[in-house]
Amino acid sequence: MERGLYTPDHEDFRASVRKFVEREIVPHRQKWEEQRLVDRQVWQVAARQGIIGLGVPEEYGGGGESDIRFRSVVMEELAAVGAASVQLGFSLTEDIAMPYFLELGNEEQKQRWLPGLAAGELISAIAMTEPDAGSDLQGMRTTAVREGDHWLLNGTKTFITNGIQADLVIVAARTEPSAGSRGISLFVVERNTPGFDRGRKLEKIGLHGQDTAELFFRDARVPAANLLGEPGSGLRHLMRCLPRERLAIAMSAQAAAEAAFGWTLEYVRERTAFGRPIATFQNTAFALAEMRTELDVSQAFIDRAMLALNANQLTVEDAAKAKWWATELQQRITDRGLQLHGGYGYMAEYPIAQAFLDGRVQSIYGGTTEIMKEIISRPLIRPS
């Protein structure tokens, strides 16, 4: 089925991204997985190729292109080669952290940080999750107290993507403990901030090349000029930016599911049993038909959501629908694909095996599937 989503400009961009992936990602991907870290220089090379920094305005050194379809192209090309760790690292900056800098940063902050982000010289992270408060943002305990020209941050964050390499970390902290949801503020904590320490690089079952860390703040002295947005409005700012984040996760999940289907289709066409390709057995053929249908239906909704985001019309509920559906679909497609690979699907050298491990977290971060359903259900059960 023809999607009709992309223009010739997007396809020209795809050709450039594909060359970049073949040259700069594929030869190094396994090394990055083994060393549990993607080399920093890949951000800079990607920036020179115009692959990251797309949404940063030209006056700050970026591409000045806000069309999220270009980000979709990058996700699809990275998914096609199984580079999930690279994709998540890029997406954290481009789709999750960058909107905060663009929408909340004042002119001085934009001048200070955006050029480095656009050039791939600065890597960003966002620190919301805490050991005792996962999806419950209102349960966070990290605090920030004003002291002269600085804020003193105290607390712990965990499961922070890009946590080891990040030069700029957007940290959510309570500035007015008695104000409830209106007492949370956002701060940009820079790499060498006194009192800011990184803990261990967390060992995960998948996404081994992507650095995930614990972060510690012990009277971390953050300049007052690093307050991002309005004091006490952090939760409102987070709620405003989360739909973009959740759609980005949905887009990456859809791209990964499509890649898993492609690997599976290729395998069952070539693998024979009882003298014929296993794709010709009815059970396999029906499984392929089901997967292809699910993928096409899901893609149609996500394409619509991307266009809605471009038009500033994406709702919180539709972003939640896209996120939970696509991430659960990714797990179903990958699991079926692994099953159809038979014993080879359990072998680490086959991309379907790595995709099975890499994709499991998709329905957890950015808000669990259960939280997404809660968001979707609220307006449905609210009295009219």
mmCIF file of C-alpha atoms in Angstrom:
data_model
loop_
_atom_site.group_PDB
_atom_site.id
_atom_site.type_symbol
_atom_site.label_atom_id
_atom_site.label_comp_id
_atom_site.label_asym_id
_atom_site.label_seq_id
_atom_site.Cartn_x
_atom_site.Cartn_y
_atom_site.Cartn_z
ATOM 1 C CA MET A 1 0.000 0.000 0.000
ATOM 2 C CA GLU A 2 1.369 3.388 -0.995
ATOM 3 C CA ARG A 3 1.740 5.593 2.063
ATOM 4 C CA GLY A 4 1.798 8.978 0.384
ATOM 5 C CA LEU A 5 3.521 10.476 3.438
ATOM 6 C CA TYR A 6 6.865 11.464 1.992
ATOM 7 C CA THR A 7 7.752 14.023 -0.668
ATOM 8 C CA PRO A 8 10.724 13.869 -3.057
ATOM 9 C CA ASP A 9 12.649 16.019 -0.539
ATOM 10 C CA HIS A 10 12.174 13.343 2.108
ATOM 11 C CA GLU A 11 13.336 10.615 -0.250
ATOM 12 C CA ASP A 12 16.417 12.619 -1.241
ATOM 13 C CA PHE A 13 17.150 13.002 2.444
ATOM 14 C CA ARG A 14 16.675 9.248 2.895
ATOM 15 C CA ALA A 15 19.363 8.542 0.321
ATOM 16 C CA SER A 16 21.784 10.743 2.274
ATOM 17 C CA VAL A 17 20.860 9.126 5.591
ATOM 18 C CA ARG A 18 21.278 5.638 4.144
ATOM 19 C CA LYS A 19 24.796 6.421 2.966
ATOM 20 C CA PHE A 20 25.632 7.840 6.389
ATOM 21 C CA VAL A 21 24.278 4.732 8.130
ATOM 22 C CA GLU A 22 26.199 2.379 5.850
ATOM 23 C CA ARG A 23 29.426 4.322 6.277
ATOM 24 C CA GLU A 24 29.326 5.547 9.885
ATOM 25 C CA ILE A 25 26.995 3.179 11.767
ATOM 26 C CA VAL A 26 27.097 -0.337 10.345
ATOM 27 C CA PRO A 27 30.898 -0.877 10.627
ATOM 28 C CA HIS A 28 30.928 0.224 14.288
ATOM 29 C CA ARG A 29 27.589 -0.970 15.669
ATOM 30 C CA GLN A 30 28.864 -4.237 17.130
ATOM 31 C CA LYS A 31 31.837 -2.514 18.764
ATOM 32 C CA TRP A 32 29.515 -0.007 20.413
ATOM 33 C CA GLU A 33 27.307 -2.795 21.720
ATOM 34 C CA GLU A 34 30.320 -4.547 23.228
ATOM 35 C CA GLN A 35 31.822 -1.426 24.804
ATOM 36 C CA ARG A 36 28.363 -0.402 26.089
ATOM 37 C CA LEU A 37 28.720 3.079 24.599
ATOM 38 C CA VAL A 38 28.289 4.792 21.236
ATOM 39 C CA ASP A 39 31.305 6.906 20.311
ATOM 40 C CA ARG A 40 30.620 10.615 20.766
ATOM 41 C CA GLN A 41 32.065 11.519 17.404
ATOM 42 C CA VAL A 42 29.113 9.948 15.586
ATOM 43 C CA TRP A 43 26.942 12.854 16.808
ATOM 44 C CA GLN A 44 29.345 15.330 15.201
ATOM 45 C CA VAL A 45 29.528 13.398 11.932
ATOM 46 C CA ALA A 46 25.729 13.150 11.853
ATOM 47 C CA ALA A 47 25.474 16.905 12.425
ATOM 48 C CA ARG A 48 27.838 17.644 9.550
ATOM 49 C CA GLN A 49 25.637 15.472 7.335
ATOM 50 C CA GLY A 50 22.532 17.389 8.434
ATOM 51 C CA ILE A 51 21.057 14.305 10.082
ATOM 52 C CA ILE A 52 20.765 15.748 13.590
ATOM 53 C CA GLY A 53 20.113 19.339 14.580
ATOM 54 C CA LEU A 54 17.354 19.448 11.969
ATOM 55 C CA GLY A 55 14.866 21.262 14.183
ATOM 56 C CA VAL A 56 17.296 23.915 15.418
ATOM 57 C CA PRO A 57 16.727 27.267 13.690
ATOM 58 C CA GLU A 58 19.369 28.275 11.155
ATOM 59 C CA GLU A 59 20.473 31.286 13.212
ATOM 60 C CA TYR A 60 21.703 28.832 15.862
ATOM 61 C CA GLY A 61 23.477 26.576 13.396
ATOM 62 C CA GLY A 62 20.742 24.015 12.753
ATOM 63 C CA GLY A 63 18.750 22.906 9.740
ATOM 64 C CA GLY A 64 15.701 25.032 10.481
ATOM 65 C CA GLU A 65 13.417 22.130 9.559
ATOM 66 C CA SER A 66 10.597 21.317 11.961
ATOM 67 C CA ASP A 67 8.874 18.676 9.789
ATOM 68 C CA ILE A 68 8.936 15.510 11.901
ATOM 69 C CA ARG A 69 8.806 13.355 8.772
ATOM 70 C CA PHE A 70 12.538 13.916 8.353
ATOM 71 C CA ARG A 71 13.069 12.403 11.788
ATOM 72 C CA SER A 72 10.896 9.477 10.724
ATOM 73 C CA VAL A 73 13.223 8.843 7.788
ATOM 74 C CA VAL A 74 16.238 8.713 10.122
ATOM 75 C CA MET A 75 14.450 6.271 12.441
ATOM 76 C CA GLU A 76 13.520 3.975 9.569
ATOM 77 C CA GLU A 77 17.057 3.842 8.194
ATOM 78 C CA LEU A 78 18.595 3.146 11.604
ATOM 79 C CA ALA A 79 15.985 0.482 12.351
ATOM 80 C CA ALA A 80 16.714 -1.249 9.059
ATOM 81 C CA VAL A 81 20.254 -2.081 10.245
ATOM 82 C CA GLY A 82 19.281 -2.857 13.838
ATOM 83 C CA ALA A 83 20.964 0.253 15.268
ATOM 84 C CA ALA A 84 18.473 0.709 18.115
ATOM 85 C CA SER A 85 21.060 2.069 20.551
ATOM 86 C CA VAL A 86 22.126 4.817 18.152
ATOM 87 C CA GLN A 87 18.503 5.629 17.354
ATOM 88 C CA LEU A 88 17.610 6.059 21.018
ATOM 89 C CA GLY A 89 20.656 8.236 21.693
ATOM 90 C CA PHE A 90 19.855 10.507 18.753
ATOM 91 C CA SER A 91 16.141 10.596 19.553
ATOM 92 C CA LEU A 92 16.734 11.580 23.153
ATOM 93 C CA THR A 93 18.369 14.792 22.010
ATOM 94 C CA GLU A 94 16.374 15.468 18.849
ATOM 95 C CA ASP A 95 12.842 14.490 19.866
ATOM 96 C CA ILE A 96 12.775 14.588 23.651
ATOM 97 C CA ALA A 97 15.207 17.167 25.027
ATOM 98 C CA MET A 98 15.437 19.577 22.085
ATOM 99 C CA PRO A 99 11.813 20.808 22.282
ATOM 100 C CA TYR A 100 12.471 22.004 25.834
ATOM 101 C CA PHE A 101 15.424 24.107 24.701
ATOM 102 C CA LEU A 102 13.499 25.459 21.719
ATOM 103 C CA GLU A 103 10.215 26.217 23.472
ATOM 104 C CA LEU A 104 11.353 27.202 26.957
ATOM 105 C CA GLY A 105 14.836 28.618 26.496
ATOM 106 C CA ASN A 106 15.318 32.377 26.597
ATOM 107 C CA GLU A 107 17.539 34.044 24.025
ATOM 108 C CA GLU A 108 20.667 33.870 26.172
ATOM 109 C CA GLN A 109 20.127 30.152 26.785
ATOM 110 C CA LYS A 110 19.501 29.453 23.115
ATOM 111 C CA GLN A 111 22.660 31.275 22.128
ATOM 112 C CA ARG A 112 24.598 29.342 24.755
ATOM 113 C CA TRP A 113 23.377 25.804 24.062
ATOM 114 C CA LEU A 114 21.683 25.404 20.681
ATOM 115 C CA PRO A 115 24.785 25.812 18.475
ATOM 116 C CA GLY A 116 26.597 23.039 20.367
ATOM 117 C CA LEU A 117 23.568 20.759 20.199
ATOM 118 C CA ALA A 118 23.118 21.414 16.483
ATOM 119 C CA ALA A 119 26.797 20.665 15.833
ATOM 120 C CA GLY A 120 26.697 17.397 17.762
ATOM 121 C CA GLU A 121 29.291 18.776 20.175
ATOM 122 C CA LEU A 122 26.832 18.722 23.086
ATOM 123 C CA ILE A 123 24.789 15.666 24.025
ATOM 124 C CA SER A 124 21.653 16.138 26.099
ATOM 125 C CA ALA A 125 19.555 14.093 28.491
ATOM 126 C CA ILE A 126 16.412 14.627 30.486
ATOM 127 C CA ALA A 127 16.142 13.485 34.107
ATOM 128 C CA MET A 128 12.642 12.941 35.433
ATOM 129 C CA THR A 129 12.536 9.344 36.699
ATOM 130 C CA GLU A 130 13.581 8.626 40.268
ATOM 131 C CA PRO A 131 14.144 5.353 42.136
ATOM 132 C CA ASP A 132 10.859 5.743 44.035
ATOM 133 C CA ALA A 133 8.880 7.627 41.376
ATOM 134 C CA GLY A 134 8.718 6.226 37.863
ATOM 135 C CA SER A 135 5.689 7.323 35.854
ATOM 136 C CA ASP A 136 4.377 9.244 38.888
ATOM 137 C CA LEU A 137 5.988 12.614 38.213
ATOM 138 C CA GLN A 138 4.200 14.221 41.138
ATOM 139 C CA GLY A 139 5.953 11.782 43.459
ATOM 140 C CA MET A 140 9.443 13.109 42.689
ATOM 141 C CA ARG A 141 11.635 13.972 45.658
ATOM 142 C CA THR A 142 14.534 15.850 44.071
ATOM 143 C CA THR A 143 14.547 19.396 45.449
ATOM 144 C CA ALA A 144 16.048 22.731 44.447
ATOM 145 C CA VAL A 145 16.524 25.585 46.915
ATOM 146 C CA ARG A 146 17.497 29.101 45.864
ATOM 147 C CA GLU A 147 20.738 30.410 47.384
ATOM 148 C CA GLY A 148 21.809 33.760 45.968
ATOM 149 C CA ASP A 149 22.646 33.424 42.277
ATOM 150 C CA HIS A 150 22.410 29.626 42.386
ATOM 151 C CA TRP A 151 19.994 26.797 43.083
ATOM 152 C CA LEU A 152 21.115 23.874 45.235
ATOM 153 C CA LEU A 153 19.835 20.584 43.826
ATOM 154 C CA ASN A 154 19.561 17.465 45.937
ATOM 155 C CA GLY A 155 18.227 14.110 44.825
ATOM 156 C CA THR A 156 18.726 11.039 42.661
ATOM 157 C CA LYS A 157 17.562 10.245 39.142
ATOM 158 C CA THR A 158 17.716 6.841 37.480
ATOM 159 C CA PHE A 159 17.261 5.132 34.099
ATOM 160 C CA ILE A 160 18.593 8.271 32.394
ATOM 161 C CA THR A 161 19.217 7.797 28.677
ATOM 162 C CA ASN A 162 22.515 9.391 27.554
ATOM 163 C CA GLY A 163 23.266 9.726 31.270
ATOM 164 C CA ILE A 164 26.977 8.970 30.991
ATOM 165 C CA GLN A 165 27.753 11.112 27.957
ATOM 166 C CA ALA A 166 25.337 14.003 28.434
ATOM 167 C CA ASP A 167 26.808 17.504 28.598
ATOM 168 C CA LEU A 168 23.428 19.091 29.371
ATOM 169 C CA VAL A 169 20.836 17.406 31.588
ATOM 170 C CA ILE A 170 17.350 18.839 31.962
ATOM 171 C CA VAL A 171 16.451 18.029 35.563
ATOM 172 C CA ALA A 172 12.997 18.225 37.123
ATOM 173 C CA ALA A 173 13.063 19.234 40.789
ATOM 174 C CA ARG A 174 10.707 20.498 43.471
ATOM 175 C CA THR A 175 11.230 24.179 44.188
ATOM 176 C CA GLU A 176 8.070 24.599 46.282
ATOM 177 C CA PRO A 177 7.451 21.349 48.195
ATOM 178 C CA SER A 178 4.067 22.500 49.516
ATOM 179 C CA ALA A 179 2.744 23.567 46.114
ATOM 180 C CA GLY A 180 2.093 20.083 44.755
ATOM 181 C CA SER A 181 2.075 19.918 40.972
ATOM 182 C CA ARG A 182 2.691 23.674 40.815
ATOM 183 C CA GLY A 183 5.973 23.396 42.710
ATOM 184 C CA ILE A 184 8.158 21.653 40.118
ATOM 185 C CA SER A 185 10.759 23.505 38.046
ATOM 186 C CA LEU A 186 13.204 22.535 35.303
ATOM 187 C CA PHE A 187 16.952 23.189 35.369
ATOM 188 C CA VAL A 188 19.737 22.609 32.878
ATOM 189 C CA VAL A 189 22.620 20.998 34.730
ATOM 190 C CA GLU A 190 25.908 21.216 32.849
ATOM 191 C CA ARG A 191 28.610 18.561 32.798
ATOM 192 C CA ASN A 192 31.059 20.036 35.332
ATOM 193 C CA THR A 193 28.514 21.387 37.808
ATOM 194 C CA PRO A 194 29.871 21.054 41.391
ATOM 195 C CA GLY A 195 27.877 18.450 43.313
ATOM 196 C CA PHE A 196 26.672 16.648 40.175
ATOM 197 C CA ASP A 197 27.907 13.047 39.886
ATOM 198 C CA ARG A 198 27.116 10.154 37.605
ATOM 199 C CA GLY A 199 26.642 6.711 39.050
ATOM 200 C CA ARG A 200 27.169 3.404 37.363
ATOM 201 C CA LYS A 201 26.357 2.684 33.773
ATOM 202 C CA LEU A 202 23.313 0.478 34.188
ATOM 203 C CA GLU A 203 23.382 -3.043 32.771
ATOM 204 C CA LYS A 204 20.300 -3.707 30.659
ATOM 205 C CA ILE A 205 18.989 -6.785 28.867
ATOM 206 C CA GLY A 206 19.016 -4.879 25.577
ATOM 207 C CA LEU A 207 20.132 -1.574 24.032
ATOM 208 C CA HIS A 208 23.646 -2.351 25.206
ATOM 209 C CA GLY A 209 25.274 0.381 23.140
ATOM 210 C CA GLN A 210 23.090 3.076 24.683
ATOM 211 C CA ASP A 211 24.400 4.527 27.938
ATOM 212 C CA THR A 212 21.830 4.578 30.721
ATOM 213 C CA ALA A 213 22.868 5.876 34.122
ATOM 214 C CA GLU A 214 22.025 6.961 37.628
ATOM 215 C CA LEU A 215 22.567 10.649 38.394
ATOM 216 C CA PHE A 216 23.243 12.123 41.825
ATOM 217 C CA PHE A 217 22.840 15.713 42.989
ATOM 218 C CA ARG A 218 24.357 16.632 46.345
ATOM 219 C CA ASP A 219 24.047 20.386 46.856
ATOM 220 C CA ALA A 220 24.714 20.695 43.120
ATOM 221 C CA ARG A 221 25.232 24.401 42.455
ATOM 222 C CA VAL A 222 23.218 25.294 39.378
ATOM 223 C CA PRO A 223 23.342 28.928 38.212
ATOM 224 C CA ALA A 224 20.025 30.755 38.396
ATOM 225 C CA ALA A 225 20.477 31.500 34.694
ATOM 226 C CA ASN A 226 20.017 27.759 34.041
ATOM 227 C CA LEU A 227 16.390 27.718 35.155
ATOM 228 C CA LEU A 228 14.442 26.563 32.080
ATOM 229 C CA GLY A 229 11.011 28.085 31.676
ATOM 230 C CA GLU A 230 8.937 29.543 34.486
ATOM 231 C CA PRO A 231 9.610 28.541 38.110
ATOM 232 C CA GLY A 232 6.939 26.230 39.445
ATOM 233 C CA SER A 233 5.680 25.441 35.938
ATOM 234 C CA GLY A 234 7.843 22.392 35.303
ATOM 235 C CA LEU A 235 5.018 19.862 35.314
ATOM 236 C CA ARG A 236 3.012 21.967 32.886
ATOM 237 C CA HIS A 237 6.071 22.241 30.621
ATOM 238 C CA LEU A 238 6.579 18.476 30.821
ATOM 239 C CA MET A 239 2.964 17.789 29.909
ATOM 240 C CA ARG A 240 3.263 20.094 26.913
ATOM 241 C CA CYS A 241 6.347 18.340 25.547
ATOM 242 C CA LEU A 242 5.396 14.728 26.325
ATOM 243 C CA PRO A 243 3.114 14.209 23.274
ATOM 244 C CA ARG A 244 6.072 14.841 20.952
ATOM 245 C CA GLU A 245 8.193 12.432 22.989
ATOM 246 C CA ARG A 246 5.535 9.735 22.923
ATOM 247 C CA LEU A 247 4.940 10.076 19.213
ATOM 248 C CA ALA A 248 8.686 9.773 18.628
ATOM 249 C CA ILE A 249 8.721 6.517 20.604
ATOM 250 C CA ALA A 250 5.766 5.294 18.553
ATOM 251 C CA MET A 251 7.554 6.179 15.324
ATOM 252 C CA SER A 252 10.686 4.326 16.381
ATOM 253 C CA ALA A 253 8.610 1.316 17.454
ATOM 254 C CA GLN A 254 6.826 1.221 14.117
ATOM 255 C CA ALA A 255 10.122 1.446 12.230
ATOM 256 C CA ALA A 256 11.624 -1.341 14.345
ATOM 257 C CA ALA A 257 8.569 -3.557 13.811
ATOM 258 C CA GLU A 258 8.769 -3.003 10.068
ATOM 259 C CA ALA A 259 12.454 -3.965 10.085
ATOM 260 C CA ALA A 260 11.705 -7.128 12.102
ATOM 261 C CA PHE A 261 9.018 -8.097 9.601
ATOM 262 C CA GLY A 262 11.417 -7.547 6.717
ATOM 263 C CA TRP A 263 14.073 -9.802 8.255
ATOM 264 C CA THR A 264 11.450 -12.452 8.949
ATOM 265 C CA LEU A 265 9.999 -12.342 5.457
ATOM 266 C CA GLU A 266 13.441 -12.729 3.926
ATOM 267 C CA TYR A 267 14.237 -15.650 6.220
ATOM 268 C CA VAL A 268 11.047 -17.664 5.635
ATOM 269 C CA ARG A 269 11.325 -17.230 1.877
ATOM 270 C CA GLU A 270 14.840 -18.680 1.876
ATOM 271 C CA ARG A 271 14.613 -21.288 4.644
ATOM 272 C CA THR A 272 13.284 -24.667 3.543
ATOM 273 C CA ALA A 273 11.637 -27.529 5.451
ATOM 274 C CA PHE A 274 10.241 -30.736 4.049
ATOM 275 C CA GLY A 275 11.513 -29.727 0.630
ATOM 276 C CA ARG A 276 9.911 -26.300 0.293
ATOM 277 C CA PRO A 277 10.253 -22.743 1.649
ATOM 278 C CA ILE A 278 8.615 -22.396 5.057
ATOM 279 C CA ALA A 279 6.855 -19.281 3.770
ATOM 280 C CA THR A 280 4.607 -21.559 1.694
ATOM 281 C CA PHE A 281 3.174 -23.370 4.726
ATOM 282 C CA GLN A 282 -0.262 -22.049 5.653
ATOM 283 C CA ASN A 283 0.645 -21.291 9.271
ATOM 284 C CA THR A 284 3.574 -19.142 8.145
ATOM 285 C CA ALA A 285 1.615 -17.495 5.353
ATOM 286 C CA PHE A 286 -1.234 -16.584 7.712
ATOM 287 C CA ALA A 287 1.234 -15.201 10.268
ATOM 288 C CA LEU A 288 2.789 -13.041 7.562
ATOM 289 C CA ALA A 289 -0.641 -11.826 6.463
ATOM 290 C CA GLU A 290 -1.564 -10.895 10.030
ATOM 291 C CA MET A 291 1.701 -9.044 10.627
ATOM 292 C CA ARG A 292 1.498 -7.147 7.334
ATOM 293 C CA THR A 293 -2.058 -6.060 8.085
ATOM 294 C CA GLU A 294 -1.262 -4.931 11.622
ATOM 295 C CA LEU A 295 1.742 -2.969 10.423
ATOM 296 C CA ASP A 296 -0.201 -1.192 7.689
ATOM 297 C CA VAL A 297 -3.089 -0.253 9.975
ATOM 298 C CA SER A 298 -0.719 0.999 12.667
ATOM 299 C CA GLN A 299 1.358 2.962 10.168
ATOM 300 C CA ALA A 300 -1.717 4.782 8.902
ATOM 301 C CA PHE A 301 -2.515 6.071 12.396
ATOM 302 C CA ILE A 302 1.076 7.106 13.093
ATOM 303 C CA ASP A 303 1.344 8.887 9.740
ATOM 304 C CA ARG A 304 -1.790 10.837 10.628
ATOM 305 C CA ALA A 305 -0.325 11.682 14.029
ATOM 306 C CA MET A 306 2.894 12.963 12.423
ATOM 307 C CA LEU A 307 0.937 15.289 10.166
ATOM 308 C CA ALA A 308 -1.093 16.444 13.175
ATOM 309 C CA LEU A 309 2.112 17.244 15.060
ATOM 310 C CA ASN A 310 3.407 19.239 12.092
ATOM 311 C CA ALA A 311 0.158 21.229 12.206
ATOM 312 C CA ASN A 312 0.391 21.676 16.010
ATOM 313 C CA GLN A 313 -2.816 19.645 16.382
ATOM 314 C CA LEU A 314 -1.592 16.421 17.998
ATOM 315 C CA THR A 315 -3.633 15.730 21.115
ATOM 316 C CA VAL A 316 -2.351 14.188 24.336
ATOM 317 C CA GLU A 317 -4.750 11.285 23.845
ATOM 318 C CA ASP A 318 -3.721 10.538 20.253
ATOM 319 C CA ALA A 319 -0.044 10.611 21.220
ATOM 320 C CA ALA A 320 -0.810 8.125 23.998
ATOM 321 C CA LYS A 321 -2.733 5.894 21.571
ATOM 322 C CA ALA A 322 0.153 5.879 19.132
ATOM 323 C CA LYS A 323 2.697 5.167 21.859
ATOM 324 C CA TRP A 324 0.987 2.212 23.501
ATOM 325 C CA TRP A 325 -0.236 0.649 20.291
ATOM 326 C CA ALA A 326 3.017 0.840 18.337
ATOM 327 C CA THR A 327 5.245 -0.293 21.185
ATOM 328 C CA GLU A 328 3.048 -3.301 21.941
ATOM 329 C CA LEU A 329 2.873 -4.036 18.209
ATOM 330 C CA GLN A 330 6.660 -3.936 18.019
ATOM 331 C CA GLN A 331 6.850 -6.638 20.678
ATOM 332 C CA ARG A 332 4.235 -8.813 18.944
ATOM 333 C CA ILE A 333 5.893 -8.551 15.542
ATOM 334 C CA THR A 334 9.366 -9.204 16.915
ATOM 335 C CA ASP A 335 8.187 -12.167 18.961
ATOM 336 C CA ARG A 336 6.401 -13.731 15.998
ATOM 337 C CA GLY A 337 9.392 -13.079 13.796
ATOM 338 C CA LEU A 338 11.727 -14.746 16.258
ATOM 339 C CA GLN A 339 9.408 -17.773 16.429
ATOM 340 C CA LEU A 340 9.399 -18.099 12.643
ATOM 341 C CA HIS A 341 13.203 -18.046 12.647
ATOM 342 C CA GLY A 342 13.137 -21.182 14.779
ATOM 343 C CA GLY A 343 16.348 -21.937 16.643
ATOM 344 C CA TYR A 344 18.222 -19.349 14.622
ATOM 345 C CA GLY A 345 15.995 -16.655 16.080
ATOM 346 C CA TYR A 346 17.591 -17.329 19.456
ATOM 347 C CA MET A 347 21.101 -16.819 18.111
ATOM 348 C CA ALA A 348 22.652 -13.440 18.925
ATOM 349 C CA GLU A 349 24.119 -12.989 15.447
ATOM 350 C CA TYR A 350 20.641 -12.792 13.934
ATOM 351 C CA PRO A 351 19.186 -9.260 14.043
ATOM 352 C CA ILE A 352 15.777 -10.522 15.126
ATOM 353 C CA ALA A 353 17.288 -11.796 18.400
ATOM 354 C CA GLN A 354 18.834 -8.440 19.239
ATOM 355 C CA ALA A 355 15.660 -6.624 18.232
ATOM 356 C CA PHE A 356 13.690 -8.854 20.613
ATOM 357 C CA LEU A 357 15.828 -7.625 23.526
ATOM 358 C CA ASP A 358 16.179 -4.016 22.400
ATOM 359 C CA GLY A 359 12.460 -3.473 21.933
ATOM 360 C CA ARG A 360 11.146 -4.676 25.273
ATOM 361 C CA VAL A 361 11.655 -1.355 27.044
ATOM 362 C CA GLN A 362 9.631 0.613 24.491
ATOM 363 C CA SER A 363 6.345 -0.004 26.292
ATOM 364 C CA ILE A 364 7.891 1.125 29.589
ATOM 365 C CA TYR A 365 9.784 4.395 29.142
ATOM 366 C CA GLY A 366 8.043 7.578 28.142
ATOM 367 C CA GLY A 367 5.090 6.360 30.204
ATOM 368 C CA THR A 368 4.070 2.719 30.488
ATOM 369 C CA THR A 369 1.295 1.180 28.423
ATOM 370 C CA GLU A 370 -0.887 1.258 31.531
ATOM 371 C CA ILE A 371 -0.322 4.998 31.952
ATOM 372 C CA MET A 372 -1.156 5.555 28.260
ATOM 373 C CA LYS A 373 -4.475 3.742 28.718
ATOM 374 C CA GLU A 374 -5.179 5.844 31.788
ATOM 375 C CA ILE A 375 -4.624 9.026 29.752
ATOM 376 C CA ILE A 376 -6.872 7.808 26.944
ATOM 377 C CA SER A 377 -9.643 6.696 29.286
ATOM 378 C CA ARG A 378 -9.960 9.907 31.310
ATOM 379 C CA PRO A 379 -11.986 11.947 28.784
ATOM 380 C CA LEU A 380 -14.048 8.862 27.936
ATOM 381 C CA ILE A 381 -15.326 8.313 31.464
ATOM 382 C CA ARG A 382 -15.571 11.985 32.425
ATOM 383 C CA PRO A 383 -19.238 13.022 32.881
ATOM 384 C CA SER A 384 -20.493 15.004 29.897
#
